[in-house]
Each structure stands twice: as structure tokens, then as C-alpha cells.
PDB file of C-alpha atoms in Angstrom:
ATOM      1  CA  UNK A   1      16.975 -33.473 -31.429  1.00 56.00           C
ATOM      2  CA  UNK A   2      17.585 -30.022 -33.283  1.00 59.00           C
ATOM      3  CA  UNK A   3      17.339 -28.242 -30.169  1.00 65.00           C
ATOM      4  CA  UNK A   4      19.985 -30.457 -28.361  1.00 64.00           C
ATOM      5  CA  UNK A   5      22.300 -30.400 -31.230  1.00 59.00           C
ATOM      6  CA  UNK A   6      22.300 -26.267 -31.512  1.00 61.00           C
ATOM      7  CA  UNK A   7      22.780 -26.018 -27.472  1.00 67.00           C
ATOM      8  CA  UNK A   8      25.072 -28.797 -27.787  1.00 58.00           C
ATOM      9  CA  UNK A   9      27.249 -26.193 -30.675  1.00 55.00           C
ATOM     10  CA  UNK A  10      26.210 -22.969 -28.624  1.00 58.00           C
ATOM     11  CA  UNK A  11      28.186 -24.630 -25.578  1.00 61.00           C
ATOM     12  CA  UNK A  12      31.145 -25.623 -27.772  1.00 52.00           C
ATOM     13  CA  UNK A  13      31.348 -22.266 -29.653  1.00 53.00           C
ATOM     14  CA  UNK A  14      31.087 -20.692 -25.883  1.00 58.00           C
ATOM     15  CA  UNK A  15      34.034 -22.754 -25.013  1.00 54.00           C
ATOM     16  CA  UNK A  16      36.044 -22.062 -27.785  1.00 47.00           C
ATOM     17  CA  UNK A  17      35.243 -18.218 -27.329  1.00 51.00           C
ATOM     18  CA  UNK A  18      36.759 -18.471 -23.430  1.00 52.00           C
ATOM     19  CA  UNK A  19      39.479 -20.394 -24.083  1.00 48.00           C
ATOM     20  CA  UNK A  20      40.603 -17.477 -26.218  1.00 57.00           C
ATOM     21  CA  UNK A  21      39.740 -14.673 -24.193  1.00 89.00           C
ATOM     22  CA  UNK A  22      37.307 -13.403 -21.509  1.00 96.00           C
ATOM     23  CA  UNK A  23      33.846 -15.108 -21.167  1.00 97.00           C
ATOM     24  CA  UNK A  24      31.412 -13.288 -23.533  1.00 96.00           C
ATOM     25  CA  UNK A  25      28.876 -12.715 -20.228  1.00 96.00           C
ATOM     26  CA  UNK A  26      32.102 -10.603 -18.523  1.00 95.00           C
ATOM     27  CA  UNK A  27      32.000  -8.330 -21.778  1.00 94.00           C
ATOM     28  CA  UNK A  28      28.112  -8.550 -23.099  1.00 94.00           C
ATOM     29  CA  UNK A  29      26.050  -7.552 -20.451  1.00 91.00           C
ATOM     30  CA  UNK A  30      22.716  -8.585 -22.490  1.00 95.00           C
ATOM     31  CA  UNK A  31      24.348 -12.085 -22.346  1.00 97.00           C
ATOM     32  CA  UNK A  32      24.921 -11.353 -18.376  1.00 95.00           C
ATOM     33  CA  UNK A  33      21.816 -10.572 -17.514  1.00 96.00           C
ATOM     34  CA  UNK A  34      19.708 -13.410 -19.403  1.00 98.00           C
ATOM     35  CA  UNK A  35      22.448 -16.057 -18.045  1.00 98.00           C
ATOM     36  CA  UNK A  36      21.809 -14.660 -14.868  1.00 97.00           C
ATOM     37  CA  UNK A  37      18.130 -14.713 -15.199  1.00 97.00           C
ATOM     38  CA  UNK A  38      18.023 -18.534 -15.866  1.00 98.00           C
ATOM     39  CA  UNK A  39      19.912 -18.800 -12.876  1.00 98.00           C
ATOM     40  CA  UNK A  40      17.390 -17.109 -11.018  1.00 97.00           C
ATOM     41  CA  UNK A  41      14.458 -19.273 -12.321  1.00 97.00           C
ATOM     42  CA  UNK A  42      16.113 -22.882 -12.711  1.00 97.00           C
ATOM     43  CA  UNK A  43      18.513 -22.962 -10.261  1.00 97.00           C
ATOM     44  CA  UNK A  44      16.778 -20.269  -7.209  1.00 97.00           C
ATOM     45  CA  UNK A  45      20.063 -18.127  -7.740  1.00 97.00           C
ATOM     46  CA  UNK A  46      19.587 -15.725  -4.494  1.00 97.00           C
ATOM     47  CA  UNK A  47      18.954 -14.677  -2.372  1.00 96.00           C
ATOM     48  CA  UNK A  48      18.042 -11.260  -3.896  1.00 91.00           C
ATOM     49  CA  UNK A  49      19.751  -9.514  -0.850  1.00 91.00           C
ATOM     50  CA  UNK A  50      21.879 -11.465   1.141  1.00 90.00           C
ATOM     51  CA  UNK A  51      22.227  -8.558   3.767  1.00 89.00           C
ATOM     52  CA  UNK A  52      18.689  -9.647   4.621  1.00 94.00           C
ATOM     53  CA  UNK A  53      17.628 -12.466   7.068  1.00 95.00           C
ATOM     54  CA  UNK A  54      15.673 -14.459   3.618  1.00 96.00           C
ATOM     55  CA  UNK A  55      14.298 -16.979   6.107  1.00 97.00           C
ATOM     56  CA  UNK A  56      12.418 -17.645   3.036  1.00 97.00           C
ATOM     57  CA  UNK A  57      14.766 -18.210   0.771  1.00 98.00           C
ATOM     58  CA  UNK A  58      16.911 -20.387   3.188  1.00 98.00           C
ATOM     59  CA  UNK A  59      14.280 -22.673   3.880  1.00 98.00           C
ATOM     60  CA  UNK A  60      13.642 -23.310   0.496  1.00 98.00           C
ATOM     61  CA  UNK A  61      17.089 -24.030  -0.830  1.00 97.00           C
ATOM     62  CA  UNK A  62      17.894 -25.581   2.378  1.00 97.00           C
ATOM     63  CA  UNK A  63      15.250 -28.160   1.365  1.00 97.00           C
ATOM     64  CA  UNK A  64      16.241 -28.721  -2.229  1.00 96.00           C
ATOM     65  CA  UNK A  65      19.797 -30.037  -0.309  1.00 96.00           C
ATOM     66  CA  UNK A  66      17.993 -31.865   2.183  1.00 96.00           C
ATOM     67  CA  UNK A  67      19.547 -29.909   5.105  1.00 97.00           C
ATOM     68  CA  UNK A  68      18.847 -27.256   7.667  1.00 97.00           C
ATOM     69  CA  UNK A  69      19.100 -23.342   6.801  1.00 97.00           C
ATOM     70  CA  UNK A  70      21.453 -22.664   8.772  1.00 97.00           C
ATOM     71  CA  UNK A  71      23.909 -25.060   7.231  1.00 96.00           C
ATOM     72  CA  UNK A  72      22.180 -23.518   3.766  1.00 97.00           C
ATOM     73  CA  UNK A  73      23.434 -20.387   4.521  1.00 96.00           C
ATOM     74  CA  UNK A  74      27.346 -21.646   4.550  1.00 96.00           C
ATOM     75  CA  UNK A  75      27.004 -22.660   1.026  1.00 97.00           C
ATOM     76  CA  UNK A  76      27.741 -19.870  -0.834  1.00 96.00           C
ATOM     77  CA  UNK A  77      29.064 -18.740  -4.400  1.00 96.00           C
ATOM     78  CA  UNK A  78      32.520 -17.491  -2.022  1.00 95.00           C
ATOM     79  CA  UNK A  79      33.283 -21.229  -1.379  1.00 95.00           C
ATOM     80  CA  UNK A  80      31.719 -22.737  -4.365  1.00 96.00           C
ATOM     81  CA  UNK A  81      34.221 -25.407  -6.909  1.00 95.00           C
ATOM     82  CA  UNK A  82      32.709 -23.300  -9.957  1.00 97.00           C
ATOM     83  CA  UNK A  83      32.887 -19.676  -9.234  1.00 97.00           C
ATOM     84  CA  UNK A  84      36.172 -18.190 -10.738  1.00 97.00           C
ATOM     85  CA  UNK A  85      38.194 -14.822  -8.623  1.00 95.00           C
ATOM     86  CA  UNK A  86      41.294 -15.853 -10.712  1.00 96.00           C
ATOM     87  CA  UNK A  87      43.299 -12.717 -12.023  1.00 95.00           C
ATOM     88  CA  UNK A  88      42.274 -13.101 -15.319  1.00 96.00           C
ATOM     89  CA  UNK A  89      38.620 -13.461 -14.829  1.00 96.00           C
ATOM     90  CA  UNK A  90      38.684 -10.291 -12.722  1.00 94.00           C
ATOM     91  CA  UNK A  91      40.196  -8.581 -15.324  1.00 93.00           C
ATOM     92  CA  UNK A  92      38.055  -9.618 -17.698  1.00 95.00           C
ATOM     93  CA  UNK A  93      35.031  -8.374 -15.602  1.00 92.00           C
ATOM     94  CA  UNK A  94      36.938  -4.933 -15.033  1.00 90.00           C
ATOM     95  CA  UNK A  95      37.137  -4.631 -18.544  1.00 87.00           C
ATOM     96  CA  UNK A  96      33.504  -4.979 -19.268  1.00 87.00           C
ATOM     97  CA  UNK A  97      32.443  -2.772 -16.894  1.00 81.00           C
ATOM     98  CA  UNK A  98      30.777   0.666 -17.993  1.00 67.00           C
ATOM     99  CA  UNK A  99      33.324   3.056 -18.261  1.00 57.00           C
ATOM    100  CA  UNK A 100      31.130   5.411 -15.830  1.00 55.00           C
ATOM    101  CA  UNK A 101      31.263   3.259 -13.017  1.00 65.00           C
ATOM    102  CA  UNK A 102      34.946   2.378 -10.904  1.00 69.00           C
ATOM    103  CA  UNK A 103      35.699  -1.059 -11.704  1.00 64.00           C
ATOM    104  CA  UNK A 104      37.361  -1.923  -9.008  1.00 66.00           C
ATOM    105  CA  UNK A 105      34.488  -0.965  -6.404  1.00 67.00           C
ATOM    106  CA  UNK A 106      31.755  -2.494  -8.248  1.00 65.00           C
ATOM    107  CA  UNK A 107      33.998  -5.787  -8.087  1.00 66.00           C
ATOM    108  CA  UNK A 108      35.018  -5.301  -4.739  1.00 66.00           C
ATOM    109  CA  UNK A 109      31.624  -4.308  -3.142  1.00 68.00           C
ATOM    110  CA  UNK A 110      29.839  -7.689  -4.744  1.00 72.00           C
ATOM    111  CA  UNK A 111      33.018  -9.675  -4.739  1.00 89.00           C
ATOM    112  CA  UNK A 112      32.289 -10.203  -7.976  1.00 92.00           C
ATOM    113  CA  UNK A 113      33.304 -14.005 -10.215  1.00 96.00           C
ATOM    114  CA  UNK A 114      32.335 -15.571 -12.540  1.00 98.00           C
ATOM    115  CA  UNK A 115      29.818 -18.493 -12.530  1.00 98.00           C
ATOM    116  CA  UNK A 116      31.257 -20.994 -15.047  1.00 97.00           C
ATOM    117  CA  UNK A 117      28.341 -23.438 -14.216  1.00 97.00           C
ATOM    118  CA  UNK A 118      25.623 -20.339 -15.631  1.00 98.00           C
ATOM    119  CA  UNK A 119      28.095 -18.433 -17.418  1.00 98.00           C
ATOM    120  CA  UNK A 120      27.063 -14.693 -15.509  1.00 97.00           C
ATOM    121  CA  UNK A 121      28.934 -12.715 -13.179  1.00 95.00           C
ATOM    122  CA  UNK A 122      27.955 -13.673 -10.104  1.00 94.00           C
ATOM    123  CA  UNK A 123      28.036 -12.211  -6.056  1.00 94.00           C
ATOM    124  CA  UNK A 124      30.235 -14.273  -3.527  1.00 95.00           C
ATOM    125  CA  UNK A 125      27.562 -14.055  -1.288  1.00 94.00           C
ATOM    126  CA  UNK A 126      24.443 -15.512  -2.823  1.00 96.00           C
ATOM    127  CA  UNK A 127      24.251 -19.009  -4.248  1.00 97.00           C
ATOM    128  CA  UNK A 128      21.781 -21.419  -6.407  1.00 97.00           C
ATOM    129  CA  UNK A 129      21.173 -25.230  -6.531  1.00 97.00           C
ATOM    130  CA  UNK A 130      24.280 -25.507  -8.764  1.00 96.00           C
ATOM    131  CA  UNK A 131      26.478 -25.299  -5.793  1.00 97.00           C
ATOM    132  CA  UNK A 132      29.378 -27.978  -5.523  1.00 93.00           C
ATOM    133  CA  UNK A 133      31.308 -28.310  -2.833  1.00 76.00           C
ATOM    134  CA  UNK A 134      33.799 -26.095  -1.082  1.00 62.00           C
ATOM    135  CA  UNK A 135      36.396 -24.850  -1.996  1.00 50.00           C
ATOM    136  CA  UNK A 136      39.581 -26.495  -0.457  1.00 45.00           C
TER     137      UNK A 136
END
């Protein structure tokens, strides 16, 4: 009951924070990469290459929707009702970018979001079971 009541003020506190200003994964990249990592595990966010064929991978999330991979393959982060392009969210991703690398590229070459179902930055090309709906 603890545990549900301290998610249950994590998640409002995380609200709060993103209603003020950028998502705390766009600017915390700890945060990022451990949102992004229960992705990975709980909800098969992948494939790990999308360049790649992933048979694999396609099969198996294919299944968990009870439809074939090649439909599978349409349903991607790109056309997804959660993941967020909006200026602001880019901007907030630019601006928690290490100042080493060129923003604008690293957005650009992943077609970077932001996943607002796992709170991570997230690549328009891959997916996870999360997925809801295109679009429109």
C-alpha cells in the first residue's frame, strides 16, 4: 500500500514538474536512461535497430497484438497517440543535450520525442506494447 501511495506521489510530483517546464527525462539523462530501460523490459521497447530486418522482434510484438508482423511493423513510436514532436518538447530535448554533441542532428537522425507513456526520449522508429493508436 506504501509502495502504491509513493508511485502514486512520484507520478503527481512528475506532473507537476512538466507542467512547469521540460520533462525531467529531456534534462536528466540518468532519469532517461532507467525510464528507458523499463521500457525495454516491461513493455519490449525495440527493436534495438530498426535498420535491421528483427524478424525476431516482429514476431514477438506482433503476437502480444494478436496480429501479423508485417502489420507490427506499421506501428511505430512516429504514429503513436503518446509520443510528443511538439516545439516545446523538442526544445526541451535540445536543451538537454551534451553540449559536445549538435543538437539538432542527434534529434534529427533518431527523430527524437518524447514518450509521455514511459517518460524517456524515445526514436520514431521503434515502438513497445504501450502503443495506442495512430496518429490522425
Amino acid at each position: 500500500m506504501a509502495d502504491d501511495v509513493g508511485t502514486l506521489i512520484d507520478t503527481m510530483r512528475r506532473d507537476a514538474q512538466e507542467l512547469e517546464g521540460c520533462p525531467r527525462a529531456t534534462q536528466d539523462v540518468e532519469l532517461n536512461m532507467r525510464n528507458r530501460g523499463r521500457a525495454i523490459e516491461d513493455a519490449m521497447y525495440g527493436p534495438a535497430n530498426p535498420v535491421l530486418t528483427n524478424d525476431d522482434y516482429w514476431e514477438a510484438y506482433a503476437a502480444e497484438f494478436n496480429t501479423t508482423a508485417d502489420q507490427a511493423r506499421t506501428m511505430r513510436c512516429a504514429n503513436c497517440s503518446f509520443f510528443d514532436r511538439s516545439e516545446r518538447i523538442l526544445r526541451c530535448i535540445e536543451g538537454g543535450l551534451d553540449a559536445q554533441a549538435d543538437p539538432e542532428l542527434a534529434i534529427e537522425a533518431g527523430e527524437l520525442g518524447y514518450c509521455k507513456v514511459w517518460y524517456f526520449k524515445c526514436a520514431s522508429q521503434r515502438t513497445c506494447l504501450s502503443w495506442a493508436g495512430e496518429v490522425v
